[in-house]
Amino acid sequence: MSFEKTFEIGSIFHDGKFIPVEFTCDGENLNPPIFIGYIDPKAESVAIIVDDPDAPDGTFTHWVAWNIPPLGEIPRGIPSRGNVEQPIHVMQGMNDFGKIGYGGPCPPKGHGIHHYHFKVYILDRKLNLNPGVSRKELEKSMDGHVIQCGELVGLYERK
């Protein structure tokens, strides 16, 4: 799923810079906060997909989440459950670790620097998906409903 970048997103790390250890498997393994720039007033929800295209066996999905309120921020530390109500409402799917929710960067030791793509999609509707769905199911459901998108790339390496 590819879209032209239409707004900026940020976090506590800058685009193209290293992700703090706290947000990786070597730390607390919590999702970092994501700050979203201008959100179209027609927005009904937000979705996020985080992946690592540098994984040894091809692109590895670390997080899929949707039906996030279009408030301008995805808070740090969303609990790893399919349907979350606090700190905000979030529905989450299965990552490639075989778990629901965020799984932080965890490249093989000595495999070099990996690039983690935090892709945020602004949607014109909420999605009717059950918790635990795959990335592919999320992408299919988003098709034709993306009105904005943005991407932040963070780096991580385990030596």
XYZ file of C-alpha atoms in Angstrom:
159
model
C 0.000 0.000 0.000
C 1.722 3.169 -1.182
C 0.518 6.763 -0.918
C 2.008 10.180 -1.394
C 3.048 11.644 1.950
C 0.569 14.411 2.800
C 1.507 15.487 6.335
C 4.373 15.263 8.790
C 4.477 12.985 11.790
C 6.946 13.039 14.632
C 7.932 11.334 17.836
C 10.572 11.664 20.505
C 13.057 10.651 17.805
C 13.479 12.467 14.508
C 12.957 11.050 11.023
C 16.042 9.052 10.031
C 17.418 8.962 13.605
C 17.755 6.178 16.175
C 14.769 4.978 18.198
C 15.432 5.127 21.967
C 16.052 1.699 23.555
C 12.953 2.069 25.756
C 10.763 1.470 22.675
C 12.569 -1.716 21.589
C 12.820 -5.343 22.733
C 15.973 -4.337 24.616
C 13.984 -1.857 26.718
C 10.351 -1.633 27.840
C 9.055 -2.646 24.384
C 6.427 0.130 24.443
C 5.221 2.035 21.400
C 6.647 5.551 21.202
C 4.265 8.495 21.113
C 3.392 9.560 17.581
C 2.531 13.193 16.907
C 0.461 13.854 13.806
C 0.542 17.163 11.927
C -2.497 18.729 10.282
C -5.443 16.307 10.194
C -8.149 16.856 7.581
C -11.475 17.843 9.220
C -13.150 14.982 7.280
C -11.092 12.448 9.258
C -13.082 9.821 11.132
C -10.206 7.645 12.341
C -6.472 6.956 12.189
C -4.603 3.722 11.455
C -0.915 2.914 11.905
C 1.327 0.232 10.464
C 4.915 -0.168 11.655
C 7.270 -2.399 9.714
C 10.911 -3.266 9.109
C 11.780 -3.849 5.443
C 15.348 -4.809 6.412
C 14.326 -8.023 8.228
C 16.245 -11.118 7.044
C 13.121 -12.859 5.677
C 11.507 -9.768 4.128
C 9.317 -7.005 5.542
C 8.398 -7.692 9.179
C 5.273 -6.066 10.633
C 5.665 -4.724 14.177
C 2.287 -3.061 14.731
C -1.125 -2.693 13.122
C -3.739 -0.532 14.814
C -6.880 1.270 13.660
C -9.992 3.197 14.745
C -7.712 5.579 16.637
C -9.435 8.928 17.269
C -8.086 11.681 14.953
C -6.771 13.796 17.846
C -3.223 14.498 16.692
C -1.391 12.033 18.948
C -1.066 8.313 19.483
C 0.116 8.100 23.095
C 3.109 6.146 24.343
C 2.539 2.682 25.742
C -0.755 1.486 24.242
C -1.570 -1.805 26.056
C -1.114 -4.994 23.997
C -4.771 -5.987 23.717
C -7.058 -6.248 20.707
C -9.570 -3.658 21.917
C -8.103 -0.887 24.080
C -10.196 1.856 25.713
C -7.520 3.684 27.751
C -5.547 5.913 27.308
C -7.482 6.196 24.007
C -9.648 3.839 21.974
C -7.509 1.634 19.704
C -8.192 -1.617 17.891
C -5.073 -3.725 17.293
C -4.142 -6.599 15.058
C -1.568 -9.344 14.921
C 2.093 -8.456 14.404
C 4.689 -10.780 12.882
C 5.847 -11.809 16.379
C 2.482 -13.628 16.508
C 1.128 -11.263 19.169
C -1.498 -8.545 19.295
C -0.251 -4.975 19.674
C 3.102 -3.285 19.337
C 6.305 -5.300 19.147
C 9.333 -3.051 19.231
C 12.418 -3.155 17.039
C 14.382 -6.346 17.661
C 16.695 -7.058 14.722
C 19.117 -9.978 14.909
C 22.358 -9.031 16.663
C 25.071 -8.131 14.195
C 22.591 -7.662 11.325
C 23.343 -3.948 10.960
C 21.041 -0.965 11.124
C 17.347 -1.599 10.414
C 14.825 1.018 9.275
C 11.454 1.060 11.047
C 8.663 2.726 9.080
C 5.866 4.250 11.172
C 3.110 4.767 8.582
C 0.079 6.760 9.699
C -3.130 6.785 7.654
C -5.991 9.245 8.106
C -9.271 7.599 7.107
C -12.696 8.892 6.146
C -14.419 6.223 8.255
C -13.964 3.809 11.137
C -13.129 0.272 10.088
C -15.349 -2.701 10.840
C -12.614 -5.195 11.747
C -12.263 -7.623 14.626
C -9.257 -7.400 16.956
C -6.335 -9.575 15.929
C -6.668 -9.219 12.152
C -3.588 -9.271 9.935
C -1.888 -6.360 8.248
C -3.234 -7.595 4.918
C -6.820 -7.476 6.232
C -6.271 -3.957 7.605
C -4.833 -2.736 4.308
C -7.744 -4.255 2.360
C -10.252 -2.544 4.672
C -8.469 0.823 4.330
C -8.463 0.664 0.526
C -10.351 3.655 -0.885
C -10.700 5.337 2.528
C -7.261 6.936 3.024
C -7.493 10.725 2.807
C -4.018 11.526 4.196
C -0.868 9.675 5.116
C 2.492 10.330 6.696
C 5.603 8.358 7.522
C 8.381 8.523 10.087
C 11.442 6.289 9.793
C 13.418 5.337 12.885
C 16.619 3.326 13.073
C 17.754 0.570 15.427
C 20.690 -1.803 15.627
C 21.610 -4.569 18.062
C 25.358 -5.197 18.273
